[in-house]
Short mmCIF file of C-alpha atoms in Angstrom, two decimals:
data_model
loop_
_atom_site.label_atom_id
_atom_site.label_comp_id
_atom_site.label_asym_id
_atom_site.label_seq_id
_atom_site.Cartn_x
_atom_site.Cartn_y
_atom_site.Cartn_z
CA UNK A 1 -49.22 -40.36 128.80
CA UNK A 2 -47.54 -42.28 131.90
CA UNK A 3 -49.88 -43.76 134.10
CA UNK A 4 -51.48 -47.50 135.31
CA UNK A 5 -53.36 -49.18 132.57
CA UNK A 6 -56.02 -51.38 133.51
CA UNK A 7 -57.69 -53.70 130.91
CA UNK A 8 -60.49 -54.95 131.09
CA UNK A 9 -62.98 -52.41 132.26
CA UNK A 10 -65.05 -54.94 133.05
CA UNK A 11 -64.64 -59.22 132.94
CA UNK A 12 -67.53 -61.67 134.12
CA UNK A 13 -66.51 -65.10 135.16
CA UNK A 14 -67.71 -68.52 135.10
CA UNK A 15 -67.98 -70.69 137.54
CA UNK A 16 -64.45 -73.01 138.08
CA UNK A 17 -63.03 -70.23 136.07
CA UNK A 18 -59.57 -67.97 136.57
CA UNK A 19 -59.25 -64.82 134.57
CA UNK A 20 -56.70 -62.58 134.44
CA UNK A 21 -56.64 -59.10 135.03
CA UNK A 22 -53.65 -56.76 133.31
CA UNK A 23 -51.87 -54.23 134.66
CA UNK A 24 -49.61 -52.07 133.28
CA UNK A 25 -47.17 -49.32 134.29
CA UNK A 26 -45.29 -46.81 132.49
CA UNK A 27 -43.94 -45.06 135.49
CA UNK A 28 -40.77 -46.53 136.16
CA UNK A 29 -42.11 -47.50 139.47
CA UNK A 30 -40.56 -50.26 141.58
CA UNK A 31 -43.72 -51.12 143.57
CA UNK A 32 -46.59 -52.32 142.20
CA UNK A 33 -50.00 -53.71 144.27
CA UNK A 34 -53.41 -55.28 143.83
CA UNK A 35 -56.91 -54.50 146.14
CA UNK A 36 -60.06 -55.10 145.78
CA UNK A 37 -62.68 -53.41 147.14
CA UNK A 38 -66.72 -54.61 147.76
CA UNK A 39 -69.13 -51.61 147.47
CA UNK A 40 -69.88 -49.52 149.75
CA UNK A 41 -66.29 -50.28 151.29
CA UNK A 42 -62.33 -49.32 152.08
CA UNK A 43 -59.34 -51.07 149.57
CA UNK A 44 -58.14 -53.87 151.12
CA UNK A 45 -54.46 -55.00 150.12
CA UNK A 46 -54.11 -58.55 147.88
CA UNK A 47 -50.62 -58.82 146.41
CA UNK A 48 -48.15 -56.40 146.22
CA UNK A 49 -44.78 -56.72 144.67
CA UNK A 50 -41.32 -54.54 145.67
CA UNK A 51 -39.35 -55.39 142.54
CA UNK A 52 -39.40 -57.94 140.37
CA UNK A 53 -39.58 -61.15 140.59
CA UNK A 54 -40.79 -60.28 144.03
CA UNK A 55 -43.86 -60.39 145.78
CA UNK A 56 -45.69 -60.65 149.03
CA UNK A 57 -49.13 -61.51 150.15
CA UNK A 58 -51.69 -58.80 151.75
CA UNK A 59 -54.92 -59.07 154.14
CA UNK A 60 -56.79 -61.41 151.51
CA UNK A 61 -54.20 -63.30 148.94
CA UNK A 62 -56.37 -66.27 149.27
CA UNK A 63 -57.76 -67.68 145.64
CA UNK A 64 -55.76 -64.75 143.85
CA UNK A 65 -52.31 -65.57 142.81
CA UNK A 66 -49.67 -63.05 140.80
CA UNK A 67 -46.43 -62.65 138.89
CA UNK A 68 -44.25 -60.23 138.33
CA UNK A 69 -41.88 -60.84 135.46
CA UNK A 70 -41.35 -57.41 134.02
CA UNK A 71 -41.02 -53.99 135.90
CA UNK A 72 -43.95 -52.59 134.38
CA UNK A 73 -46.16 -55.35 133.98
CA UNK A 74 -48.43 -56.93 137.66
CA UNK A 75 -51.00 -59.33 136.55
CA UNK A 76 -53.42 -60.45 139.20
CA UNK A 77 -54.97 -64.01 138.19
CA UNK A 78 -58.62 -64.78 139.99
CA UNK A 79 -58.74 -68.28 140.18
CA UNK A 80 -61.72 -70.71 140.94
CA UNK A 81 -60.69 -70.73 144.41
CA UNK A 82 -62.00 -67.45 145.43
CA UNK A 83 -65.38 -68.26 146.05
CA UNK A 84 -67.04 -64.55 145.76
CA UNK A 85 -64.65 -63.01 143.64
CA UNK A 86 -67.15 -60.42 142.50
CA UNK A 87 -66.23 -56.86 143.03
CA UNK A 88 -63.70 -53.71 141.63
CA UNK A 89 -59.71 -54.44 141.27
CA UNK A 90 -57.66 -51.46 141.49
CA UNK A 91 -54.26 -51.77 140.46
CA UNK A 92 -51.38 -49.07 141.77
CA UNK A 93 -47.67 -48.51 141.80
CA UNK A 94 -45.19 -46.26 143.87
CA UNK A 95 -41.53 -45.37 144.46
CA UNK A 96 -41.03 -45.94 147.81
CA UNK A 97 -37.49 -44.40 148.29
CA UNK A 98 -38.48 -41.45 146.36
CA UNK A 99 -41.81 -40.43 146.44
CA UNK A 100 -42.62 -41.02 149.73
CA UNK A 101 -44.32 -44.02 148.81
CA UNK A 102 -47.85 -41.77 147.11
CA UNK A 103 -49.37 -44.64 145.14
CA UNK A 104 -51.03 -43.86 141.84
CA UNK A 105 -54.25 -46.09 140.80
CA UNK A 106 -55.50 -47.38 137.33
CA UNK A 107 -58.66 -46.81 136.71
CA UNK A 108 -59.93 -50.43 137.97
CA UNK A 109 -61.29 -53.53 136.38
CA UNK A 110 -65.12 -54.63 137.77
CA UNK A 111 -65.17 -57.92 138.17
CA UNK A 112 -68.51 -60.29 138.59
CA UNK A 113 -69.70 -63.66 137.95
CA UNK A 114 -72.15 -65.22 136.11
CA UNK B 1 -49.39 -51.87 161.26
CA UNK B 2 -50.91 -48.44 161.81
CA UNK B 3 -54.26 -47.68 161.74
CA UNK B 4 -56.84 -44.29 161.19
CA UNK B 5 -60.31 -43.54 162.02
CA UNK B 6 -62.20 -41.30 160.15
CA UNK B 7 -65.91 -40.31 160.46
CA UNK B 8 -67.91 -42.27 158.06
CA UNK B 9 -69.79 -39.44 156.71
CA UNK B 10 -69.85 -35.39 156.62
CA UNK B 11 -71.83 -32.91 154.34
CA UNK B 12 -70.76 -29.40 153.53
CA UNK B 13 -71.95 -26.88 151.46
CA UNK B 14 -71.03 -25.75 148.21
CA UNK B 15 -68.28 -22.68 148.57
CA UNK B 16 -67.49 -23.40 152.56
CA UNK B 17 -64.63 -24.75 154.14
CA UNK B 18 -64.70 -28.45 155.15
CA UNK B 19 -62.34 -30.02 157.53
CA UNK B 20 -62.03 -33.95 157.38
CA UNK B 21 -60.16 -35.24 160.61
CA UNK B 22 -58.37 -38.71 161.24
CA UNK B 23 -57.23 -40.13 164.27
CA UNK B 24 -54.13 -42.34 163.90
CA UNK B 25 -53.23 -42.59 167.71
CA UNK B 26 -50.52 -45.55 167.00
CA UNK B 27 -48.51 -44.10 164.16
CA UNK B 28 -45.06 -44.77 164.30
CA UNK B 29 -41.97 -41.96 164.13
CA UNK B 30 -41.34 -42.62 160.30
CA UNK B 31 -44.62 -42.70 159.31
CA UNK B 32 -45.73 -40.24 156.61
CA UNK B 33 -49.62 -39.38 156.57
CA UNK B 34 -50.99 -39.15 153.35
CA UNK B 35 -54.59 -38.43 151.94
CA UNK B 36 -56.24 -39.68 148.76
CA UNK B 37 -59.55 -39.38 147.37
CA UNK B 38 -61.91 -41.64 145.12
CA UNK B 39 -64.49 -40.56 142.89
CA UNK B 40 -67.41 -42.89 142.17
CA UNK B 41 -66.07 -46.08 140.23
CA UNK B 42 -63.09 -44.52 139.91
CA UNK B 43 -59.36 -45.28 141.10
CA UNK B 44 -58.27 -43.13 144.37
CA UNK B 45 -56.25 -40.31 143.90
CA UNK B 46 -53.23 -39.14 145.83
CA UNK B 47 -54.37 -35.91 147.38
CA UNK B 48 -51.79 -34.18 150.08
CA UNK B 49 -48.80 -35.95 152.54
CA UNK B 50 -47.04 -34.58 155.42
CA UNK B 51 -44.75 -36.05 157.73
CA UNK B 52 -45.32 -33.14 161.33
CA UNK B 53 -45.57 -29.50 159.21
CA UNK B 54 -48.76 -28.66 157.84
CA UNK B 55 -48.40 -28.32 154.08
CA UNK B 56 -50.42 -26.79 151.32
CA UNK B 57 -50.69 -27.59 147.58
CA UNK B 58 -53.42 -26.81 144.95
CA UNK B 59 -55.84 -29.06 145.56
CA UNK B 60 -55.72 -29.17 149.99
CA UNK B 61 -54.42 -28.21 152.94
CA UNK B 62 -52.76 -31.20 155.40
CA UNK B 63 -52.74 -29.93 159.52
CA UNK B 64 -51.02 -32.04 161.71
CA UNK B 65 -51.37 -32.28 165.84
CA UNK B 66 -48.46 -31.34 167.55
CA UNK B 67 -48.22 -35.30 169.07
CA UNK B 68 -49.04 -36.67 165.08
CA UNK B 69 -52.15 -38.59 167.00
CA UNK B 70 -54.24 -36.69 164.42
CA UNK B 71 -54.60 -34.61 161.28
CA UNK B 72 -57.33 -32.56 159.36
CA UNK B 73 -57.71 -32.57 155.62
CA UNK B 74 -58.65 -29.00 154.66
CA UNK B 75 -60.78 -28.16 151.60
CA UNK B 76 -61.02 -24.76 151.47
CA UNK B 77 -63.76 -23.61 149.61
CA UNK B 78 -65.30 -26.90 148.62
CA UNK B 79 -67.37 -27.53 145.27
CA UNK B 80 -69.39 -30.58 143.69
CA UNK B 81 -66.62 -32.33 142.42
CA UNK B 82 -65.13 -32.21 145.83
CA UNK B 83 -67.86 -34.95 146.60
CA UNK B 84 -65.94 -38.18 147.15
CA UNK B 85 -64.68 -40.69 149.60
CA UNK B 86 -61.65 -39.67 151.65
CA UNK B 87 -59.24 -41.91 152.87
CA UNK B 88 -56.52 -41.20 155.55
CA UNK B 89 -53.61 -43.84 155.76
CA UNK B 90 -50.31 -44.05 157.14
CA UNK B 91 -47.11 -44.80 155.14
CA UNK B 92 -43.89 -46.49 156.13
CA UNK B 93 -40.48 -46.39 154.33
CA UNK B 94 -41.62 -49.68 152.57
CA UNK B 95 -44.62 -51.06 150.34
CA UNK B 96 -47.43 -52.52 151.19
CA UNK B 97 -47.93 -51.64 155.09
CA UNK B 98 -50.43 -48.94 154.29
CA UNK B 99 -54.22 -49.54 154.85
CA UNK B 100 -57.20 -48.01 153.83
CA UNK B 101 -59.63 -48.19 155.73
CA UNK B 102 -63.71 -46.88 154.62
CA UNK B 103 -62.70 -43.18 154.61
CA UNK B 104 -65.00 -40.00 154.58
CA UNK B 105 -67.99 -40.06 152.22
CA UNK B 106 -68.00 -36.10 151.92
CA UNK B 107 -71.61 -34.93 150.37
CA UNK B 108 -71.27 -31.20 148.86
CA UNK B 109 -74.59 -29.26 148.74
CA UNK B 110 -75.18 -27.17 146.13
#
């Protein structure tokens, strides 16, 4: 089936601790982006990426980092920086010149500390 | 970049129209208005765009205001899994200007 691919479903993190969360698109999409989102609240925009090797900050890019090697591949790394990194990652990509831009979501990865 | 307002909350009942409006007073000539919808720990879900016609698919109906300030997602004949949160944003012609803000919590009575 095409779609995003999120993995894990869920991570817990240590203090002084980065994880990485996968993301993975089968798509064919050029654009690919990272939010996070606290409960009870909006998606607000971390990284997003226009093609590879390409990639721009959002509204909160601070303690987060990314790459994007591969077309189909966006991993978003959490690193000990981010001081209250708990909370859900969602994961999209698009086509801007084609599809008018309509992003399509994984399914998220909930992320909290322990 | 562009922002909407939406109400923060509206209830229907089960079988009735519903009409979810958002203001987006500042949108820009190019920008396209599109909808999406999230389901409780779920991802959103792209749900209707328009760019000045209103436009119908299967799952909603999208009217826009003559001056684009605002635009109404339509449900016609909503039912529980219609409950969700709504979100109104604006797209450009590239990535990452959009921006969601809280959208609609819609409640569905049965």
């Amino acid at each position: 089936d095409g779609g995003i691919t999120q993995s894990p479903k869920y991570l817990f993190r240590k203090e002084g601790q980065n994880v990485t969360l996968s993301c993975e698109q089968n798509l064919n999409h050029d654009a690919m982006y990272w939010y996070r989102q606290d409960p009870g609240q909006g998606l607000r925009l971390i990284y997003y990426s226009q093609i590879v090797n390409d990639f721009q900050k959002g509204d909160i890019a601070e303690g987060y980092s990314v790459s994007r090697e591969k077309k189909e591949s966006f991993p978003l790394t959490v690193t000990s920086a981010q001081k209250n990194p708990t909370a859900f990652y969602l994961c999209a990509s698009s086509m801007p010149t084609v599809d008018k831009n309509i992003q399509y979501f994984g399914a998220g990865t909930r992320l909290s500390v322990l | 970049d562009a922002k909407t307002t939406q109400p923060n909350s509206m209830e229907s009942n089960e079988e009735e129209p519903v009409h979810l409006p958002c203001n987006h007073s500042t949108i820009s000539g190019t920008d396209y208005i599109h909808w999406y919808r999230q389901l409780p720990s779920q991802g959103p879900e792209y749900v209707i765009h328009g760019l000045t016609s209103n436009v119908n698919n299967r799952m909603a109906s999208l009217a826009i205001a003559e001056d684009r300030k605002s635009s109404t997602l339509i449900l016609h004949r909503a039912t529980l899994r219609d409950a969700a949160v709504y979100y109104c944003i604006l797209e450009g012609a590239n990535a990452g200007k959009s921006t969601f803000g809280d959208g609609t919590t819609l409640t569905v009575k049965p």
